[in-house]
Amino acid sequence: MAKVATITLNTAYDLVGRLKRIELGEVNTVETLGLFPAGKGINVAKVLKDLGLPVAVGGFLGEDNQGDFKQMFQSLGLEDRFHRVAGKTRINVKITETEAEVTDLNFLGYEINPTDWQNFVADSLDYCRHFDIVAVCGSLPRGVTPELFADWLQGLGQAGVKVVLDSSNAALSEGLKANPWLVKPNLRELEAWAGNTLASLEEVIAAAKKLKAQGIANVIISMGAKGSLWLNDASIVRAQPPQCENVVSTVGAGDSMVAGLIYGLTHHLSQQDTLAFASAVSAFAVSQSNVGVSDSQLLAPILEQVKITTIEG
Ligand SMILES: Nc1ncnc2c1ncn2[C@@H]1O[C@H](COP(=O)(O)OP(=O)(O)O)[C@@H](O)[C@H]1O
Ligand SMILES: O=P(O)(O)OC[C@H]1O[C@](O)(COP(=O)(O)O)[C@@H](O)[C@@H]1O
């Protein structure tokens, strides 16, 4: 069985809730409450563990409010490689309105000092060489520049690890210089990288081809309810998930897709079957407020409805 680790440099508590409409400057009563230890790599690990794959988790955790994380690692059986740093892990407030997208309020958390970073780099480059796939997910905390991040990613690649990168903004554009093995930007992140809006599927494919030409073996573009595209040297494959009748929260859809991709790749599924599986896992994710697959049998009816087309190859 392939060994998988995820790295989350900027972990977060997700505070999620729903209401009809946010009124700015007013008192808003939120109708639901969820508080989850999260961050992109942790979400990916959670889904993979639910799917039966053992995973190690690493990155940084604020020592002042790490309790729920420690409890989650223990209860799920995730191998804890996190570096504890002074201060608090940030809180990301995510409000889903009945007739709108999610509104995010991402608060500031811990700041990484040079010693924290050096210790993390030395330790992670050492242990990650024992893993086949390392998924590096999410934004950078204060104190970690995109350049420091890219140097470290380069080191990971040189250690012989297949690096999966799911990030945005400067961390994505600098990180690409380290030639990760797989990247999964969403449409908004691809547009930011390309520097313009991408209105048609043709434009998305053209931008994704440019991204791939930077030396990335696998480029997956996720496009929300419109599905996803996967470009590699052999072909371009598109997946369309079924329409979700009851979207509860789209938070964690991208992370669930990354987990589904890693699951398919480590189980040697074909490109088509891997993308179909990842689409089913991510479509399932939007029907719940939390991230995870409590019962993998629930994926089968969704998987049956995923449409796969080979566009080139
Ligand atoms: N409303 C939806 N219905 C069905 N599947 C969805 C929906 N929103 C997202 N997905 C699935 O989740 C994947 C990732 O979603 P996306 O919003 O692109 O990622 P991110 O969370 O990174 O922004 C999509 O490619 C799709 O497979
Ligand atoms: O590190 P970032 O880019 O701020 O993202 C962190 C946030 O992303 C999430 O992992 C959700 O990501 P996706 O919706 O893209 O799957 C949240 O749990 C978390 O609050």
PDB file of C-alpha atoms in Angstrom, residues 74-271:
ATOM      1  CA  GLN A  74      -6.361  10.265  18.005  1.00  0.00           C
ATOM      2  CA  SER A  75      -9.933   9.326  17.246  1.00  0.00           C
ATOM      3  CA  LEU A  76      -9.298   8.954  13.501  1.00  0.00           C
ATOM      4  CA  GLY A  77      -5.906   7.297  13.910  1.00  0.00           C
ATOM      5  CA  LEU A  78      -3.961   9.916  11.919  1.00  0.00           C
ATOM      6  CA  GLU A  79      -0.179   9.865  12.443  1.00  0.00           C
ATOM      7  CA  ASP A  80       0.582  13.252  14.047  1.00  0.00           C
ATOM      8  CA  ARG A  81       3.761  14.916  12.686  1.00  0.00           C
ATOM      9  CA  PHE A  82       2.696  18.507  13.423  1.00  0.00           C
ATOM     10  CA  HIS A  83       5.149  21.089  14.749  1.00  0.00           C
ATOM     11  CA  ARG A  84       3.659  23.062  17.634  1.00  0.00           C
ATOM     12  CA  VAL A  85       4.351  26.811  17.504  1.00  0.00           C
ATOM     13  CA  ALA A  86       3.632  29.689  19.881  1.00  0.00           C
ATOM     14  CA  GLY A  87       0.196  31.274  19.530  1.00  0.00           C
ATOM     15  CA  LYS A  88      -3.177  30.194  18.191  1.00  0.00           C
ATOM     16  CA  THR A  89      -4.308  28.325  15.101  1.00  0.00           C
ATOM     17  CA  ARG A  90      -6.525  30.736  13.146  1.00  0.00           C
ATOM     18  CA  ILE A  91     -10.322  30.533  12.921  1.00  0.00           C
ATOM     19  CA  ASN A  92     -12.040  30.704   9.533  1.00  0.00           C
ATOM     20  CA  VAL A  93     -15.701  31.720   9.717  1.00  0.00           C
ATOM     21  CA  LYS A  94     -17.729  30.386   6.788  1.00  0.00           C
ATOM     22  CA  ILE A  95     -21.327  31.455   6.349  1.00  0.00           C
ATOM     23  CA  THR A  96     -23.518  29.807   3.727  1.00  0.00           C
ATOM     24  CA  GLU A  97     -26.469  32.000   2.728  1.00  0.00           C
ATOM     25  CA  THR A  98     -29.607  30.409   1.319  1.00  0.00           C
ATOM     26  CA  GLU A  99     -29.315  32.150  -2.022  1.00  0.00           C
ATOM     27  CA  ALA A 100     -25.604  32.879  -2.265  1.00  0.00           C
ATOM     28  CA  GLU A 101     -22.127  31.430  -2.195  1.00  0.00           C
ATOM     29  CA  VAL A 102     -20.111  30.949   0.989  1.00  0.00           C
ATOM     30  CA  THR A 103     -18.769  34.098   2.651  1.00  0.00           C
ATOM     31  CA  ASP A 104     -15.379  33.503   4.295  1.00  0.00           C
ATOM     32  CA  LEU A 105     -13.845  35.535   7.120  1.00  0.00           C
ATOM     33  CA  ASN A 106     -10.356  34.120   7.539  1.00  0.00           C
ATOM     34  CA  PHE A 107      -8.750  35.374  10.749  1.00  0.00           C
ATOM     35  CA  LEU A 108      -5.015  35.650  11.424  1.00  0.00           C
ATOM     36  CA  GLY A 109      -3.328  32.898  13.374  1.00  0.00           C
ATOM     37  CA  TYR A 110       0.220  32.065  14.493  1.00  0.00           C
ATOM     38  CA  GLU A 111       3.316  33.532  12.884  1.00  0.00           C
ATOM     39  CA  ILE A 112       6.212  31.243  11.980  1.00  0.00           C
ATOM     40  CA  ASN A 113       9.666  32.428  13.116  1.00  0.00           C
ATOM     41  CA  PRO A 114      12.905  31.438  11.314  1.00  0.00           C
ATOM     42  CA  THR A 115      13.739  28.752  13.894  1.00  0.00           C
ATOM     43  CA  ASP A 116      10.264  27.172  13.576  1.00  0.00           C
ATOM     44  CA  TRP A 117      10.711  27.087   9.810  1.00  0.00           C
ATOM     45  CA  GLN A 118      14.219  25.605   9.898  1.00  0.00           C
ATOM     46  CA  ASN A 119      13.107  22.889  12.318  1.00  0.00           C
ATOM     47  CA  PHE A 120      10.096  22.090  10.164  1.00  0.00           C
ATOM     48  CA  VAL A 121      12.138  21.950   6.935  1.00  0.00           C
ATOM     49  CA  ALA A 122      14.770  19.637   8.423  1.00  0.00           C
ATOM     50  CA  ASP A 123      12.193  17.317  10.005  1.00  0.00           C
ATOM     51  CA  SER A 124       9.735  17.185   7.093  1.00  0.00           C
ATOM     52  CA  LEU A 125      12.412  16.601   4.440  1.00  0.00           C
ATOM     53  CA  ASP A 126      13.638  13.738   6.571  1.00  0.00           C
ATOM     54  CA  TYR A 127      10.331  11.974   7.235  1.00  0.00           C
ATOM     55  CA  CYS A 128       8.645  12.735   3.901  1.00  0.00           C
ATOM     56  CA  ARG A 129      11.239  10.702   1.993  1.00  0.00           C
ATOM     57  CA  HIS A 130       9.550   7.622   3.478  1.00  0.00           C
ATOM     58  CA  PHE A 131       6.228   8.519   1.793  1.00  0.00           C
ATOM     59  CA  ASP A 132       5.175   7.936  -1.829  1.00  0.00           C
ATOM     60  CA  ILE A 133       2.799  10.897  -2.120  1.00  0.00           C
ATOM     61  CA  VAL A 134       2.919  14.105  -0.090  1.00  0.00           C
ATOM     62  CA  ALA A 135      -0.021  16.482  -0.519  1.00  0.00           C
ATOM     63  CA  VAL A 136       0.899  20.076   0.318  1.00  0.00           C
ATOM     64  CA  CYS A 137      -2.313  21.978   0.796  1.00  0.00           C
ATOM     65  CA  GLY A 138      -3.522  25.474   1.592  1.00  0.00           C
ATOM     66  CA  SER A 139      -2.201  28.959   2.156  1.00  0.00           C
ATOM     67  CA  LEU A 140       0.987  30.144   3.851  1.00  0.00           C
ATOM     68  CA  PRO A 141       1.000  31.468   7.426  1.00  0.00           C
ATOM     69  CA  ARG A 142       2.703  34.744   8.277  1.00  0.00           C
ATOM     70  CA  GLY A 143       6.477  34.285   8.341  1.00  0.00           C
ATOM     71  CA  VAL A 144       6.634  31.820   5.450  1.00  0.00           C
ATOM     72  CA  THR A 145       7.357  33.627   2.180  1.00  0.00           C
ATOM     73  CA  PRO A 146       6.432  32.086  -1.187  1.00  0.00           C
ATOM     74  CA  GLU A 147      10.178  31.840  -1.930  1.00  0.00           C
ATOM     75  CA  LEU A 148      10.926  29.888   1.273  1.00  0.00           C
ATOM     76  CA  PHE A 149       7.953  27.681   0.455  1.00  0.00           C
ATOM     77  CA  ALA A 150       9.163  27.010  -3.104  1.00  0.00           C
ATOM     78  CA  ASP A 151      12.681  26.098  -1.887  1.00  0.00           C
ATOM     79  CA  TRP A 152      11.219  23.598   0.555  1.00  0.00           C
ATOM     80  CA  LEU A 153       8.913  22.126  -2.131  1.00  0.00           C
ATOM     81  CA  GLN A 154      11.933  21.709  -4.384  1.00  0.00           C
ATOM     82  CA  GLY A 155      13.637  19.779  -1.581  1.00  0.00           C
ATOM     83  CA  LEU A 156      10.595  17.505  -1.273  1.00  0.00           C
ATOM     84  CA  GLY A 157      10.687  16.744  -5.003  1.00  0.00           C
ATOM     85  CA  GLN A 158      14.424  16.041  -4.812  1.00  0.00           C
ATOM     86  CA  ALA A 159      13.753  13.578  -2.001  1.00  0.00           C
ATOM     87  CA  GLY A 160      11.941  11.455  -4.595  1.00  0.00           C
ATOM     88  CA  VAL A 161       8.441  12.217  -3.334  1.00  0.00           C
ATOM     89  CA  LYS A 162       5.461  12.753  -5.657  1.00  0.00           C
ATOM     90  CA  VAL A 163       4.248  16.194  -4.593  1.00  0.00           C
ATOM     91  CA  VAL A 164       0.556  17.109  -4.894  1.00  0.00           C
ATOM     92  CA  LEU A 165       0.117  20.890  -4.586  1.00  0.00           C
ATOM     93  CA  ASP A 166      -3.245  22.504  -3.820  1.00  0.00           C
ATOM     94  CA  SER A 167      -2.674  26.159  -3.082  1.00  0.00           C
ATOM     95  CA  SER A 168      -3.461  29.618  -4.421  1.00  0.00           C
ATOM     96  CA  ASN A 169      -2.019  33.059  -5.197  1.00  0.00           C
ATOM     97  CA  ALA A 170       1.747  33.499  -4.740  1.00  0.00           C
ATOM     98  CA  ALA A 171       2.133  30.113  -3.008  1.00  0.00           C
ATOM     99  CA  LEU A 172       0.732  28.479  -6.148  1.00  0.00           C
ATOM    100  CA  SER A 173       2.702  30.539  -8.675  1.00  0.00           C
ATOM    101  CA  GLU A 174       6.007  30.207  -6.746  1.00  0.00           C
ATOM    102  CA  GLY A 175       5.259  26.587  -5.852  1.00  0.00           C
ATOM    103  CA  LEU A 176       4.882  25.728  -9.537  1.00  0.00           C
ATOM    104  CA  LYS A 177       8.583  26.535  -9.976  1.00  0.00           C
ATOM    105  CA  ALA A 178       9.330  23.407  -7.947  1.00  0.00           C
ATOM    106  CA  ASN A 179       7.517  21.286 -10.582  1.00  0.00           C
ATOM    107  CA  PRO A 180       5.042  19.438  -8.377  1.00  0.00           C
ATOM    108  CA  TRP A 181       3.761  16.143  -9.799  1.00  0.00           C
ATOM    109  CA  LEU A 182       0.085  17.127  -9.576  1.00  0.00           C
ATOM    110  CA  VAL A 183      -1.708  20.445  -9.050  1.00  0.00           C
ATOM    111  CA  LYS A 184      -5.430  21.087  -8.507  1.00  0.00           C
ATOM    112  CA  PRO A 185      -6.339  24.744  -8.825  1.00  0.00           C
ATOM    113  CA  ASN A 186     -10.015  25.650  -8.942  1.00  0.00           C
ATOM    114  CA  LEU A 187     -11.246  27.887 -11.761  1.00  0.00           C
ATOM    115  CA  ARG A 188     -10.772  31.076  -9.727  1.00  0.00           C
ATOM    116  CA  GLU A 189      -7.184  30.087  -8.868  1.00  0.00           C
ATOM    117  CA  LEU A 190      -6.459  29.248 -12.525  1.00  0.00           C
ATOM    118  CA  GLU A 191      -7.839  32.633 -13.589  1.00  0.00           C
ATOM    119  CA  ALA A 192      -5.634  34.377 -11.008  1.00  0.00           C
ATOM    120  CA  TRP A 193      -2.620  32.462 -12.320  1.00  0.00           C
ATOM    121  CA  ALA A 194      -3.513  33.210 -15.949  1.00  0.00           C
ATOM    122  CA  GLY A 195      -4.193  36.886 -15.174  1.00  0.00           C
ATOM    123  CA  ASN A 196      -7.574  36.971 -16.937  1.00  0.00           C
ATOM    124  CA  THR A 197     -11.076  35.526 -16.723  1.00  0.00           C
ATOM    125  CA  LEU A 198     -11.682  32.234 -18.513  1.00  0.00           C
ATOM    126  CA  ALA A 199     -15.216  32.330 -19.872  1.00  0.00           C
ATOM    127  CA  SER A 200     -15.418  29.164 -21.981  1.00  0.00           C
ATOM    128  CA  LEU A 201     -14.251  25.564 -21.625  1.00  0.00           C
ATOM    129  CA  GLU A 202     -11.840  26.169 -24.527  1.00  0.00           C
ATOM    130  CA  GLU A 203     -10.248  29.067 -22.640  1.00  0.00           C
ATOM    131  CA  VAL A 204      -9.961  26.957 -19.480  1.00  0.00           C
ATOM    132  CA  ILE A 205      -8.283  24.147 -21.420  1.00  0.00           C
ATOM    133  CA  ALA A 206      -5.869  26.582 -23.107  1.00  0.00           C
ATOM    134  CA  ALA A 207      -4.840  28.047 -19.722  1.00  0.00           C
ATOM    135  CA  ALA A 208      -4.530  24.571 -18.185  1.00  0.00           C
ATOM    136  CA  LYS A 209      -2.281  23.524 -21.093  1.00  0.00           C
ATOM    137  CA  LYS A 210      -0.046  26.536 -20.407  1.00  0.00           C
ATOM    138  CA  LEU A 211       0.111  25.532 -16.757  1.00  0.00           C
ATOM    139  CA  LYS A 212       1.001  21.965 -17.690  1.00  0.00           C
ATOM    140  CA  ALA A 213       3.718  23.234 -20.027  1.00  0.00           C
ATOM    141  CA  GLN A 214       5.542  24.588 -16.959  1.00  0.00           C
ATOM    142  CA  GLY A 215       6.549  20.994 -16.294  1.00  0.00           C
ATOM    143  CA  ILE A 216       3.606  19.637 -14.282  1.00  0.00           C
ATOM    144  CA  ALA A 217       2.714  16.013 -15.068  1.00  0.00           C
ATOM    145  CA  ASN A 218      -0.930  16.249 -13.929  1.00  0.00           C
ATOM    146  CA  VAL A 219      -3.084  19.363 -13.966  1.00  0.00           C
ATOM    147  CA  ILE A 220      -6.606  19.041 -12.570  1.00  0.00           C
ATOM    148  CA  ILE A 221      -8.900  22.058 -12.791  1.00  0.00           C
ATOM    149  CA  SER A 222     -11.981  21.940 -10.587  1.00  0.00           C
ATOM    150  CA  MET A 223     -14.928  24.043 -11.706  1.00  0.00           C
ATOM    151  CA  GLY A 224     -17.483  23.659  -8.907  1.00  0.00           C
ATOM    152  CA  ALA A 225     -20.846  22.315 -10.072  1.00  0.00           C
ATOM    153  CA  LYS A 226     -19.479  22.298 -13.639  1.00  0.00           C
ATOM    154  CA  GLY A 227     -17.134  19.453 -12.743  1.00  0.00           C
ATOM    155  CA  SER A 228     -13.460  19.125 -13.552  1.00  0.00           C
ATOM    156  CA  LEU A 229     -10.771  18.582 -16.181  1.00  0.00           C
ATOM    157  CA  TRP A 230      -7.610  16.493 -15.950  1.00  0.00           C
ATOM    158  CA  LEU A 231      -4.721  17.077 -18.317  1.00  0.00           C
ATOM    159  CA  ASN A 232      -1.721  14.747 -18.414  1.00  0.00           C
ATOM    160  CA  ASP A 233       0.688  13.655 -21.180  1.00  0.00           C
ATOM    161  CA  ALA A 234      -1.756  11.025 -22.447  1.00  0.00           C
ATOM    162  CA  SER A 235      -5.070  12.853 -22.581  1.00  0.00           C
ATOM    163  CA  ILE A 236      -7.557  15.457 -21.410  1.00  0.00           C
ATOM    164  CA  VAL A 237     -10.483  14.020 -19.488  1.00  0.00           C
ATOM    165  CA  ARG A 238     -13.567  15.869 -18.285  1.00  0.00           C
ATOM    166  CA  ALA A 239     -15.906  14.851 -15.468  1.00  0.00           C
ATOM    167  CA  GLN A 240     -19.410  16.148 -14.862  1.00  0.00           C
ATOM    168  CA  PRO A 241     -20.872  15.204 -11.456  1.00  0.00           C
ATOM    169  CA  PRO A 242     -24.647  14.952 -11.041  1.00  0.00           C
ATOM    170  CA  GLN A 243     -26.447  18.090  -9.961  1.00  0.00           C
ATOM    171  CA  CYS A 244     -26.643  18.167  -6.167  1.00  0.00           C
ATOM    172  CA  GLU A 245     -30.263  18.863  -5.185  1.00  0.00           C
ATOM    173  CA  ASN A 246     -29.438  20.024  -1.687  1.00  0.00           C
ATOM    174  CA  VAL A 247     -26.140  21.932  -1.434  1.00  0.00           C
ATOM    175  CA  VAL A 248     -25.458  22.266   2.290  1.00  0.00           C
ATOM    176  CA  SER A 249     -21.890  23.616   2.112  1.00  0.00           C
ATOM    177  CA  THR A 250     -19.242  23.708  -0.600  1.00  0.00           C
ATOM    178  CA  VAL A 251     -16.488  24.059   2.026  1.00  0.00           C
ATOM    179  CA  GLY A 252     -14.148  21.095   1.617  1.00  0.00           C
ATOM    180  CA  ALA A 253     -15.302  20.109  -1.885  1.00  0.00           C
ATOM    181  CA  GLY A 254     -11.851  20.781  -3.340  1.00  0.00           C
ATOM    182  CA  ASP A 255     -10.120  18.930  -0.485  1.00  0.00           C
ATOM    183  CA  SER A 256     -12.450  15.955  -0.971  1.00  0.00           C
ATOM    184  CA  MET A 257     -11.579  15.962  -4.667  1.00  0.00           C
ATOM    185  CA  VAL A 258      -7.830  15.923  -3.878  1.00  0.00           C
ATOM    186  CA  ALA A 259      -8.418  12.987  -1.507  1.00  0.00           C
ATOM    187  CA  GLY A 260     -10.426  11.132  -4.181  1.00  0.00           C
ATOM    188  CA  LEU A 261      -7.645  11.699  -6.724  1.00  0.00           C
ATOM    189  CA  ILE A 262      -4.998  10.380  -4.322  1.00  0.00           C
ATOM    190  CA  TYR A 263      -7.188   7.382  -3.523  1.00  0.00           C
ATOM    191  CA  GLY A 264      -7.573   6.509  -7.218  1.00  0.00           C
ATOM    192  CA  LEU A 265      -3.884   7.023  -7.960  1.00  0.00           C
ATOM    193  CA  THR A 266      -2.714   4.902  -5.033  1.00  0.00           C
ATOM    194  CA  HIS A 267      -5.171   2.155  -6.032  1.00  0.00           C
ATOM    195  CA  HIS A 268      -3.924   2.259  -9.644  1.00  0.00           C
ATOM    196  CA  LEU A 269      -7.320   3.142 -11.099  1.00  0.00           C
ATOM    197  CA  SER A 270      -7.312   4.511 -14.675  1.00  0.00           C
ATOM    198  CA  GLN A 271      -7.292   8.283 -15.240  1.00  0.00           C
TER     199      GLN A 271
END
